[in-house]
Amino acid sequence: MTKFEEGFYLGASTSAHQTEGDNTKCDYYLMENMEHSEFSEKSGKAVDHYNRYKEDILLLKEAGLNSYRFSIEWARIEPEEGVFDEKEIQHYRDELTFMKENGIVPVVTLMHFTSPVWLIKKGGWTGKDTPFYFQRYARVIAERLGDLIPLIVTINEANMGVQVGAIAERYRKLMMQNQEKNVEGSVQVGMNFNSMLENMKAKGMENYALFGTPDPKTFVSGRKEEEEETVILSHIEAREAIKAERPEIKVGLSLSLHDIQAAEGGEEKAKDEWRKEFLIYLKAIEKDDFIGVQNYARSIIGKDGIMNPPASASLTQMGYENYPEALYNVLKRVDRELKERNLDIPLYVTENGIATSDDEERVVFIEKALSGLKRAKDEGVDVRGYFHWSLLDNFEWQKGFSMTFGLIAVDRVTMKRYPKPSLKYLGSYAPIKRNV
Ligand code: BGC
């Protein structure tokens, strides 16, 4: 193991809804509390990061990490359309100030899957006015908090809607063929597809009552690629608003990227998979300051599409393969695509991690992923940071708290934190000197 060079961002990631607790103004909160909910449990107080962020950031710092990626919750900042909550703005100012005082570089995500309920009522993530609303929110953040933020990820995993759309379609086909196959494990975000397909009608009525439509377009609602214009424009307009206010802030988005490998006969399908995962977002990215690469696994594509992991593979709690080697392949592929187009855009690994109850397995995963990252760097890929998912065990969306991705465990009754050996292990790669 060798340490990273000075200036490299070594940190961990979280998102607001998955950790803060009592995030009552967002779409997920309502969906979790529906009678016909697909969620295995509710986020509730989550891991109370809203009140305990100081303790969490200090644990990260003590382990030697120098950077923290977290998200600001849009629904807290703008709970009603056009109404900005001063108290919440001050909350995030306090959090950012605390990081500054402790020499921790913040990387801030503006939208990590959850949206204000009012946005969904107005058409959500296929709505034509959403880019305007997102831009306005981004401008407020740049104006009010921008002096404390060096890097902004506008949208987390901008490509998630298309991935969910594709898996939902795959599921529908399998159901029609009456096949027994687990496809849940082939999408990154925790989803319960089985229960989703049951009770659709009753849910439609409940949705109508809550969101004014039987089919609300949340960020992770399945989308077709031709429906991605709202997401792409939202990113571009937010970037412009931030840059107009504070040109020094580095702005980018993040993408969920699989290491897509073609098995015999799957070459064309594999190419198309990559096109949908990465290439269609190039027009959003080409003027960005960086790309956030988020990688957890590989996808093996055969002539009939995504294949099950090899029989010998060890699976993570999420149902997909434990395959840390994927990170190197993805970094190299993104780099190749950029170089072919003469685009000089640095990469940050904004998420990478493993859901396991065995922390030794996490240590090995980190060791392999980071050795791949270093190899990619040695071969000329411009990677400037690595953020492990996640700092804390947290709310894995529809899968609830059963998936343990964290470097720190949390007892959700006492909210006491228990750092795992993997936190210290990750910290052992830290540059000797801090960046700030
Ligand atoms: C998301 C996180 C999620 C993680 C693990 C990423 O897709 O950004 O919110 O918890 O993967 O599934």
CSV table of C-alpha atoms and ligand atoms in Angstrom, one decimal:
chain,number,residue,atom,x,y,z
A,1,MET,CA,0.0,0.0,0.0
A,2,THR,CA,1.3,3.4,-0.9
A,3,LYS,CA,-0.2,6.8,0.1
A,4,PHE,CA,-1.8,9.1,-2.4
A,5,GLU,CA,0.0,12.2,-3.4
A,6,GLU,CA,-0.6,15.6,-1.8
A,7,GLY,CA,-3.8,17.3,-3.1
A,8,PHE,CA,-5.6,14.0,-3.8
A,9,TYR,CA,-9.1,14.0,-2.3
A,10,LEU,CA,-9.5,10.9,-0.1
A,11,GLY,CA,-12.9,10.7,1.5
A,12,ALA,CA,-16.2,9.0,2.0
A,13,SER,CA,-19.7,9.8,0.6
A,14,THR,CA,-23.2,10.0,2.0
A,15,SER,CA,-26.5,11.5,0.9
A,16,ALA,CA,-28.9,13.6,2.9
A,17,HIS,CA,-32.0,11.4,2.8
A,18,GLN,CA,-30.1,8.2,3.5
A,19,THR,CA,-28.5,9.6,6.7
A,20,GLU,CA,-30.0,12.8,8.1
A,21,GLY,CA,-33.5,11.6,9.3
A,22,ASP,CA,-36.9,13.3,9.3
A,23,ASN,CA,-36.6,14.5,5.8
A,24,THR,CA,-40.4,15.0,5.6
A,25,LYS,CA,-40.7,17.4,2.6
A,26,CYS,CA,-39.4,15.1,0.0
A,27,ASP,CA,-41.0,12.6,-2.3
A,28,TYR,CA,-39.3,9.6,-0.8
A,29,TYR,CA,-40.7,10.4,2.6
A,30,LEU,CA,-44.2,10.2,1.3
A,31,MET,CA,-43.5,7.1,-0.8
A,32,GLU,CA,-42.1,5.3,2.3
A,33,ASN,CA,-45.2,6.1,4.3
A,34,MET,CA,-47.8,5.0,1.6
A,35,GLU,CA,-50.0,2.1,2.4
A,36,HIS,CA,-48.9,0.4,-0.9
A,37,SER,CA,-45.3,1.2,-0.4
A,38,GLU,CA,-42.4,-0.7,-2.0
A,39,PHE,CA,-40.1,0.2,0.8
A,40,SER,CA,-39.1,-2.5,3.2
A,41,GLU,CA,-38.9,0.1,6.0
A,42,LYS,CA,-39.1,3.8,6.5
A,43,SER,CA,-36.1,6.2,6.7
A,44,GLY,CA,-37.5,7.7,9.9
A,45,LYS,CA,-34.6,9.2,11.8
A,46,ALA,CA,-32.2,7.5,9.5
A,47,VAL,CA,-28.9,7.7,11.3
A,48,ASP,CA,-29.6,11.2,12.7
A,49,HIS,CA,-26.7,12.7,10.7
A,50,TYR,CA,-28.6,16.0,10.7
A,51,ASN,CA,-27.9,16.4,14.4
A,52,ARG,CA,-24.7,14.3,14.6
A,53,TYR,CA,-22.7,15.5,11.5
A,54,LYS,CA,-19.9,16.9,13.8
A,55,GLU,CA,-19.3,13.6,15.4
A,56,ASP,CA,-19.3,11.9,11.9
A,57,ILE,CA,-17.0,14.4,10.3
A,58,LEU,CA,-14.6,14.1,13.2
A,59,LEU,CA,-14.5,10.3,12.9
A,60,LEU,CA,-13.7,10.7,9.2
A,61,LYS,CA,-10.9,13.3,10.0
A,62,GLU,CA,-9.4,11.1,12.8
A,63,ALA,CA,-9.1,8.2,10.4
A,64,GLY,CA,-6.9,10.5,8.2
A,65,LEU,CA,-9.4,11.2,5.4
A,66,ASN,CA,-9.3,14.8,4.0
A,67,SER,CA,-12.6,15.2,2.1
A,68,TYR,CA,-16.3,14.5,2.6
A,69,ARG,CA,-19.0,14.2,-0.1
A,70,PHE,CA,-22.5,14.8,1.2
A,71,SER,CA,-25.7,16.2,-0.3
A,72,ILE,CA,-27.8,19.2,0.5
A,73,GLU,CA,-31.5,18.3,0.6
A,74,TRP,CA,-33.4,20.4,-1.9
A,75,ALA,CA,-36.7,19.7,-0.1
A,76,ARG,CA,-35.3,21.2,3.1
A,77,ILE,CA,-34.0,24.3,1.4
A,78,GLU,CA,-37.1,24.9,-0.7
A,79,PRO,CA,-40.0,23.1,1.0
A,80,GLU,CA,-42.6,25.0,-1.0
A,81,GLU,CA,-42.0,26.3,-4.5
A,82,GLY,CA,-40.1,29.6,-4.4
A,83,VAL,CA,-39.9,29.6,-0.6
A,84,PHE,CA,-36.4,29.2,0.7
A,85,ASP,CA,-35.9,28.2,4.3
A,86,GLU,CA,-33.3,30.4,6.1
A,87,LYS,CA,-32.9,28.0,9.0
A,88,GLU,CA,-32.0,25.2,6.7
A,89,ILE,CA,-29.6,27.3,4.7
A,90,GLN,CA,-27.9,28.2,8.0
A,91,HIS,CA,-27.8,24.5,9.0
A,92,TYR,CA,-25.7,23.6,5.9
A,93,ARG,CA,-23.6,26.8,6.4
A,94,ASP,CA,-22.8,25.5,9.9
A,95,GLU,CA,-21.9,22.1,8.5
A,96,LEU,CA,-19.6,23.5,5.8
A,97,THR,CA,-18.0,25.9,8.3
A,98,PHE,CA,-17.3,23.0,10.6
A,99,MET,CA,-15.6,21.1,7.8
A,100,LYS,CA,-13.5,24.1,6.9
A,101,GLU,CA,-12.4,24.5,10.6
A,102,ASN,CA,-11.4,20.9,10.5
A,103,GLY,CA,-9.5,20.9,7.2
A,104,ILE,CA,-12.0,18.7,5.5
A,105,VAL,CA,-12.7,19.6,1.8
A,106,PRO,CA,-16.5,19.4,1.1
A,107,VAL,CA,-17.8,18.0,-2.1
A,108,VAL,CA,-21.5,18.9,-2.3
A,109,THR,CA,-24.2,17.1,-4.2
A,110,LEU,CA,-27.3,19.2,-5.0
A,111,MET,CA,-29.7,16.4,-5.8
A,112,HIS,CA,-29.1,12.8,-4.6
A,113,PHE,CA,-32.3,11.1,-5.8
A,114,THR,CA,-34.8,12.9,-3.5
A,115,SER,CA,-36.9,15.9,-4.7
A,116,PRO,CA,-39.3,18.3,-3.0
A,117,VAL,CA,-42.9,17.0,-3.2
A,118,TRP,CA,-44.0,20.2,-5.0
A,119,LEU,CA,-41.5,19.5,-7.9
A,120,ILE,CA,-43.1,16.1,-8.5
A,121,LYS,CA,-46.6,17.6,-8.5
A,122,LYS,CA,-45.3,19.9,-11.2
A,123,GLY,CA,-44.1,17.1,-13.5
A,124,GLY,CA,-41.0,15.9,-11.8
A,125,TRP,CA,-38.0,14.6,-13.8
A,126,THR,CA,-39.7,14.7,-17.1
A,127,GLY,CA,-41.4,18.1,-16.5
A,128,LYS,CA,-40.6,20.9,-18.8
A,129,ASP,CA,-40.1,23.5,-16.1
A,130,THR,CA,-37.8,21.4,-13.9
A,131,PRO,CA,-34.6,22.8,-15.4
A,132,PHE,CA,-35.8,26.2,-14.4
A,133,TYR,CA,-36.6,25.2,-10.9
A,134,PHE,CA,-33.3,23.3,-10.5
A,135,GLN,CA,-31.3,26.2,-11.8
A,136,ARG,CA,-33.0,28.5,-9.3
A,137,TYR,CA,-32.2,26.2,-6.4
A,138,ALA,CA,-28.6,25.9,-7.6
A,139,ARG,CA,-28.2,29.7,-7.8
A,140,VAL,CA,-29.4,30.0,-4.2
A,141,ILE,CA,-26.8,27.5,-3.0
A,142,ALA,CA,-24.1,29.2,-5.0
A,143,GLU,CA,-25.1,32.6,-3.6
A,144,ARG,CA,-25.5,31.6,0.0
A,145,LEU,CA,-23.1,28.8,0.5
A,146,GLY,CA,-20.7,29.0,-2.5
A,147,ASP,CA,-17.9,30.7,-0.6
A,148,LEU,CA,-17.5,27.4,1.3
A,149,ILE,CA,-17.8,24.9,-1.5
A,150,PRO,CA,-14.9,24.0,-3.9
A,151,LEU,CA,-16.7,21.2,-5.9
A,152,ILE,CA,-20.4,20.7,-6.7
A,153,VAL,CA,-21.9,17.5,-8.1
A,154,THR,CA,-25.2,18.9,-9.5
A,155,ILE,CA,-27.0,15.5,-10.0
A,156,ASN,CA,-26.1,12.2,-8.5
A,157,GLU,CA,-26.1,9.4,-11.0
A,158,ALA,CA,-27.8,11.4,-13.7
A,159,ASN,CA,-28.2,8.2,-15.7
A,160,MET,CA,-30.2,6.3,-13.0
A,161,GLY,CA,-33.7,6.8,-14.5
A,162,VAL,CA,-32.6,5.2,-17.8
A,163,GLN,CA,-31.0,2.3,-15.9
A,164,VAL,CA,-34.2,1.8,-13.9
A,165,GLY,CA,-36.3,2.0,-17.0
A,166,ALA,CA,-34.2,-0.7,-18.7
A,167,ILE,CA,-34.4,-3.1,-15.7
A,168,ALA,CA,-38.2,-2.5,-15.4
A,169,GLU,CA,-38.6,-3.5,-19.0
A,170,ARG,CA,-36.4,-6.5,-18.6
A,171,TYR,CA,-38.5,-7.6,-15.6
A,172,ARG,CA,-41.7,-7.1,-17.5
A,173,LYS,CA,-40.4,-9.4,-20.3
A,174,LEU,CA,-39.3,-12.0,-17.9
A,175,MET,CA,-42.6,-12.0,-16.1
A,176,MET,CA,-44.3,-12.5,-19.5
A,177,GLN,CA,-42.1,-15.4,-20.2
A,178,ASN,CA,-42.9,-16.6,-16.8
A,179,GLN,CA,-39.3,-17.1,-15.9
A,180,GLU,CA,-37.9,-17.2,-12.5
A,181,LYS,CA,-34.9,-15.0,-12.4
A,182,ASN,CA,-33.5,-12.4,-10.0
A,183,VAL,CA,-33.0,-9.2,-11.8
A,184,GLU,CA,-33.1,-6.9,-8.8
A,185,GLY,CA,-29.4,-7.3,-8.3
A,186,SER,CA,-28.6,-5.9,-11.7
A,187,VAL,CA,-29.4,-2.3,-10.8
A,188,GLN,CA,-27.3,-0.2,-8.5
A,189,VAL,CA,-29.8,1.5,-6.3
A,190,GLY,CA,-31.8,-0.8,-3.8
A,191,MET,CA,-35.1,-1.6,-5.5
A,192,ASN,CA,-37.9,-4.0,-4.6
A,193,PHE,CA,-39.2,-4.9,-8.1
A,194,ASN,CA,-41.2,-7.9,-7.0
A,195,SER,CA,-43.6,-6.0,-4.7
A,196,MET,CA,-43.7,-3.1,-7.1
A,197,LEU,CA,-45.5,-5.1,-9.7
A,198,GLU,CA,-48.1,-6.2,-7.3
A,199,ASN,CA,-50.8,-3.8,-6.1
A,200,MET,CA,-50.2,-1.3,-9.0
A,201,LYS,CA,-53.7,-0.2,-9.2
A,202,ALA,CA,-54.2,0.7,-5.6
A,203,LYS,CA,-50.9,2.4,-5.6
A,204,GLY,CA,-51.9,4.5,-8.6
A,205,MET,CA,-54.9,5.9,-6.6
A,206,GLU,CA,-52.7,6.6,-3.6
A,207,ASN,CA,-50.2,8.4,-5.8
A,208,TYR,CA,-52.9,10.5,-7.2
A,209,ALA,CA,-53.9,11.6,-3.8
A,210,LEU,CA,-50.3,12.5,-2.8
A,211,PHE,CA,-48.8,13.8,-6.0
A,212,GLY,CA,-51.7,14.7,-8.2
A,213,THR,CA,-50.9,11.9,-10.7
A,214,PRO,CA,-51.1,8.1,-10.7
A,215,ASP,CA,-47.6,8.0,-12.2
A,216,PRO,CA,-45.3,10.4,-10.4
A,217,LYS,CA,-42.0,11.1,-12.1
A,218,THR,CA,-39.5,10.9,-9.3
A,219,PHE,CA,-35.8,11.0,-10.1
A,220,VAL,CA,-35.5,7.2,-10.1
A,221,SER,CA,-38.7,6.5,-12.0
A,222,GLY,CA,-37.8,4.5,-15.1
A,223,ARG,CA,-37.2,6.8,-18.1
A,224,LYS,CA,-36.5,6.1,-21.8
A,225,GLU,CA,-33.4,7.7,-23.2
A,226,GLU,CA,-35.5,10.1,-25.3
A,227,GLU,CA,-37.0,11.4,-22.0
A,228,GLU,CA,-33.6,12.4,-20.6
A,229,GLU,CA,-33.7,16.0,-21.9
A,230,THR,CA,-35.1,17.3,-18.5
A,231,VAL,CA,-32.2,15.8,-16.6
A,232,ILE,CA,-29.5,17.0,-19.1
A,233,LEU,CA,-30.9,20.5,-19.3
A,234,SER,CA,-31.3,20.7,-15.5
A,235,HIS,CA,-27.6,19.9,-15.1
A,236,ILE,CA,-26.5,22.4,-17.8
A,237,GLU,CA,-28.6,25.2,-16.5
A,238,ALA,CA,-27.6,24.6,-12.9
A,239,ARG,CA,-23.9,24.6,-13.9
A,240,GLU,CA,-24.4,28.0,-15.7
A,241,ALA,CA,-26.1,29.5,-12.7
A,242,ILE,CA,-23.4,28.4,-10.3
A,243,LYS,CA,-20.6,29.6,-12.7
A,244,ALA,CA,-22.3,33.0,-13.1
A,245,GLU,CA,-22.3,33.4,-9.4
A,246,ARG,CA,-19.0,31.8,-8.5
A,247,PRO,CA,-16.8,30.9,-11.5
A,248,GLU,CA,-14.2,29.3,-9.2
A,249,ILE,CA,-16.5,26.4,-8.1
A,250,LYS,CA,-15.8,23.2,-10.0
A,251,VAL,CA,-19.0,21.8,-11.3
A,252,GLY,CA,-19.8,18.3,-12.7
A,253,LEU,CA,-22.3,15.5,-12.4
A,254,SER,CA,-21.9,11.9,-11.4
A,255,LEU,CA,-22.8,8.7,-13.4
A,256,SER,CA,-23.5,5.2,-12.3
A,257,LEU,CA,-21.1,3.2,-14.5
A,258,HIS,CA,-20.8,-0.5,-14.7
A,259,ASP,CA,-17.8,-2.3,-16.1
A,260,ILE,CA,-19.6,-3.6,-19.1
A,261,GLN,CA,-18.1,-6.8,-20.5
A,262,ALA,CA,-19.3,-8.6,-23.6
A,263,ALA,CA,-19.6,-12.4,-23.5
A,264,GLU,CA,-19.6,-14.2,-26.8
A,265,GLY,CA,-22.5,-13.0,-29.0
A,266,GLY,CA,-23.2,-10.0,-26.7
A,267,GLU,CA,-20.9,-7.5,-28.4
A,268,GLU,CA,-23.5,-5.3,-30.0
A,269,LYS,CA,-25.8,-5.3,-26.9
A,270,ALA,CA,-22.8,-4.4,-24.7
A,271,LYS,CA,-21.9,-1.5,-26.9
A,272,ASP,CA,-25.5,-0.2,-26.7
A,273,GLU,CA,-25.5,-0.6,-22.9
A,274,TRP,CA,-22.4,1.6,-22.6
A,275,ARG,CA,-23.9,4.1,-25.1
A,276,LYS,CA,-27.0,4.5,-22.8
A,277,GLU,CA,-25.0,4.5,-19.6
A,278,PHE,CA,-22.3,7.0,-20.7
A,279,LEU,CA,-22.3,8.3,-24.2
A,280,ILE,CA,-25.7,9.9,-24.3
A,281,TYR,CA,-24.6,12.1,-21.3
A,282,LEU,CA,-21.5,13.5,-23.1
A,283,LYS,CA,-23.4,16.5,-24.3
A,284,ALA,CA,-24.2,17.3,-20.6
A,285,ILE,CA,-20.6,16.8,-19.5
A,286,GLU,CA,-18.4,18.2,-22.2
A,287,LYS,CA,-18.2,21.7,-20.6
A,288,ASP,CA,-17.9,20.4,-17.1
A,289,ASP,CA,-14.9,20.7,-14.8
A,290,PHE,CA,-14.9,17.1,-13.8
A,291,ILE,CA,-16.8,13.8,-14.0
A,292,GLY,CA,-18.0,11.9,-10.9
A,293,VAL,CA,-17.5,8.2,-11.6
A,294,GLN,CA,-19.6,5.8,-9.5
A,295,ASN,CA,-18.8,2.2,-9.8
A,296,TYR,CA,-19.8,-0.9,-7.9
A,297,ALA,CA,-19.9,-3.8,-10.2
A,298,ARG,CA,-19.5,-5.3,-13.7
A,299,SER,CA,-22.3,-6.3,-16.1
A,300,ILE,CA,-21.6,-9.3,-18.3
A,301,ILE,CA,-23.7,-9.0,-21.5
A,302,GLY,CA,-24.5,-12.0,-23.6
A,303,LYS,CA,-26.6,-12.4,-26.7
A,304,ASP,CA,-29.8,-12.2,-24.6
A,305,GLY,CA,-28.6,-9.2,-22.6
A,306,ILE,CA,-27.4,-9.0,-19.0
A,307,MET,CA,-26.2,-12.4,-17.7
A,308,ASN,CA,-26.2,-13.7,-14.1
A,309,PRO,CA,-22.8,-13.5,-12.4
A,310,PRO,CA,-20.5,-16.5,-12.9
A,311,ALA,CA,-21.5,-19.5,-10.6
A,312,SER,CA,-18.2,-19.1,-8.7
A,313,ALA,CA,-18.7,-15.4,-7.9
A,314,SER,CA,-19.2,-14.2,-4.4
A,315,LEU,CA,-22.2,-12.0,-4.1
A,316,THR,CA,-22.6,-8.8,-2.1
A,317,GLN,CA,-25.7,-8.2,0.1
A,318,MET,CA,-27.2,-6.4,-2.9
A,319,GLY,CA,-27.2,-9.6,-5.0
A,320,TYR,CA,-24.6,-8.5,-7.5
A,321,GLU,CA,-21.0,-9.8,-7.7
A,322,ASN,CA,-18.2,-8.6,-5.5
A,323,TYR,CA,-15.9,-7.4,-8.2
A,324,PRO,CA,-13.6,-4.5,-7.2
A,325,GLU,CA,-11.6,-4.9,-10.4
A,326,ALA,CA,-14.4,-3.1,-12.2
A,327,LEU,CA,-13.2,0.3,-11.1
A,328,TYR,CA,-9.9,0.1,-13.1
A,329,ASN,CA,-11.8,-1.0,-16.2
A,330,VAL,CA,-14.4,1.8,-15.9
A,331,LEU,CA,-11.7,4.5,-15.3
A,332,LYS,CA,-9.8,3.4,-18.3
A,333,ARG,CA,-12.9,3.3,-20.5
A,334,VAL,CA,-14.1,6.7,-19.5
A,335,ASP,CA,-10.6,8.1,-20.1
A,336,ARG,CA,-10.4,6.5,-23.6
A,337,GLU,CA,-13.8,8.0,-24.5
A,338,LEU,CA,-12.6,11.5,-23.4
A,339,LYS,CA,-9.2,11.3,-25.1
A,340,GLU,CA,-10.9,10.2,-28.4
A,341,ARG,CA,-12.9,13.4,-28.3
A,342,ASN,CA,-10.0,15.6,-27.1
A,343,LEU,CA,-11.9,16.3,-23.9
A,344,ASP,CA,-9.6,17.1,-21.0
A,345,ILE,CA,-11.8,16.5,-18.0
A,346,PRO,CA,-10.5,15.1,-14.7
A,347,LEU,CA,-12.2,12.2,-12.9
A,348,TYR,CA,-13.2,11.8,-9.3
A,349,VAL,CA,-14.5,8.5,-8.0
A,350,THR,CA,-17.4,9.9,-6.2
A,351,GLU,CA,-18.7,6.5,-5.1
A,352,ASN,CA,-17.4,2.9,-4.9
A,353,GLY,CA,-18.1,0.4,-2.2
A,354,ILE,CA,-19.5,-2.9,-1.1
A,355,ALA,CA,-22.6,-4.0,0.9
A,356,THR,CA,-21.3,-6.7,3.3
A,357,SER,CA,-21.6,-7.6,6.9
A,358,ASP,CA,-18.0,-8.8,6.8
A,359,ASP,CA,-15.7,-5.8,7.3
A,360,GLU,CA,-12.6,-7.8,6.3
A,361,GLU,CA,-14.2,-8.3,2.9
A,362,ARG,CA,-14.6,-4.5,2.7
A,363,VAL,CA,-10.9,-4.0,3.5
A,364,VAL,CA,-10.0,-6.4,0.7
A,365,PHE,CA,-12.4,-4.6,-1.6
A,366,ILE,CA,-10.8,-1.3,-0.9
A,367,GLU,CA,-7.4,-2.7,-1.3
A,368,LYS,CA,-8.2,-4.1,-4.8
A,369,ALA,CA,-10.2,-1.1,-5.9
A,370,LEU,CA,-7.5,1.4,-4.9
A,371,SER,CA,-4.8,-0.7,-6.5
A,372,GLY,CA,-6.8,-0.5,-9.7
A,373,LEU,CA,-7.2,3.2,-9.3
A,374,LYS,CA,-3.5,3.7,-8.8
A,375,ARG,CA,-2.7,1.6,-11.8
A,376,ALA,CA,-5.1,3.7,-13.9
A,377,LYS,CA,-3.4,6.9,-12.6
A,378,ASP,CA,0.1,5.4,-13.4
A,379,GLU,CA,-1.2,4.8,-16.9
A,380,GLY,CA,-2.1,8.4,-17.3
A,381,VAL,CA,-5.8,8.6,-16.2
A,382,ASP,CA,-6.4,11.9,-14.5
A,383,VAL,CA,-8.1,10.7,-11.3
A,384,ARG,CA,-8.1,13.3,-8.5
A,385,GLY,CA,-10.1,11.8,-5.7
A,386,TYR,CA,-11.7,8.7,-4.3
A,387,PHE,CA,-14.8,8.7,-2.1
A,388,HIS,CA,-15.9,5.5,-0.6
A,389,TRP,CA,-19.6,4.7,-0.3
A,390,SER,CA,-20.4,5.1,2.5
A,391,LEU,CA,-19.1,6.8,5.6
A,392,LEU,CA,-22.0,5.3,7.6
A,393,ASP,CA,-24.3,2.3,7.4
A,394,ASN,CA,-27.5,4.0,6.1
A,395,PHE,CA,-30.9,3.8,4.4
A,396,GLU,CA,-30.5,1.9,1.2
A,397,TRP,CA,-33.7,3.2,-0.4
A,398,GLN,CA,-36.3,0.5,-0.9
A,399,LYS,CA,-34.1,-2.0,0.8
A,400,GLY,CA,-34.1,-0.1,4.0
A,401,PHE,CA,-31.3,-0.5,6.5
A,402,SER,CA,-30.5,-4.1,5.8
A,403,MET,CA,-27.6,-3.3,3.4
A,404,THR,CA,-24.4,-2.3,5.2
A,405,PHE,CA,-22.1,-0.2,3.0
A,406,GLY,CA,-20.7,1.8,5.8
A,407,LEU,CA,-17.2,2.4,7.2
A,408,ILE,CA,-19.0,3.2,10.4
A,409,ALA,CA,-21.8,1.1,11.9
A,410,VAL,CA,-24.6,2.8,13.8
A,411,ASP,CA,-26.9,1.4,16.5
A,412,ARG,CA,-30.2,3.0,15.4
A,413,VAL,CA,-31.7,2.8,18.9
A,414,THR,CA,-28.9,4.7,20.7
A,415,MET,CA,-27.5,6.3,17.5
A,416,LYS,CA,-24.0,5.4,18.8
A,417,ARG,CA,-21.3,5.2,16.1
A,418,TYR,CA,-19.0,2.2,15.8
A,419,PRO,CA,-16.1,2.8,13.4
A,420,LYS,CA,-15.2,-0.4,11.5
A,421,PRO,CA,-11.5,-1.3,10.9
A,422,SER,CA,-12.1,-0.5,7.2
A,423,LEU,CA,-12.4,3.2,8.1
A,424,LYS,CA,-8.9,3.2,9.5
A,425,TYR,CA,-7.7,1.1,6.6
A,426,LEU,CA,-9.0,3.6,4.0
A,427,GLY,CA,-7.4,6.4,6.0
A,428,SER,CA,-4.0,4.7,5.8
A,429,TYR,CA,-3.9,5.7,2.1
A,430,ALA,CA,-4.2,9.4,3.0
A,431,PRO,CA,-1.8,12.0,1.7
A,432,ILE,CA,0.5,13.1,4.6
A,433,LYS,CA,-0.5,16.7,4.2
A,434,ARG,CA,-4.0,18.0,4.0
A,435,ASN,CA,-5.3,19.9,1.0
A,436,VAL,CA,-6.5,23.0,2.8
B,1,BGC,C1,-26.3,5.7,-4.9
B,1,BGC,C2,-26.4,5.6,-3.4
B,1,BGC,C3,-26.7,4.1,-3.0
B,1,BGC,C4,-25.4,3.3,-3.5
B,1,BGC,C5,-25.4,1.9,-3.1
B,1,BGC,C6,-25.6,4.6,-5.6
B,1,BGC,O1,-26.3,4.1,-6.6
B,1,BGC,O2,-25.8,6.9,-5.3
B,1,BGC,O3,-27.5,6.4,-3.0
B,1,BGC,O4,-26.9,4.0,-1.7
B,1,BGC,O5,-25.3,3.4,-4.9
B,1,BGC,O6,-26.4,1.2,-3.7
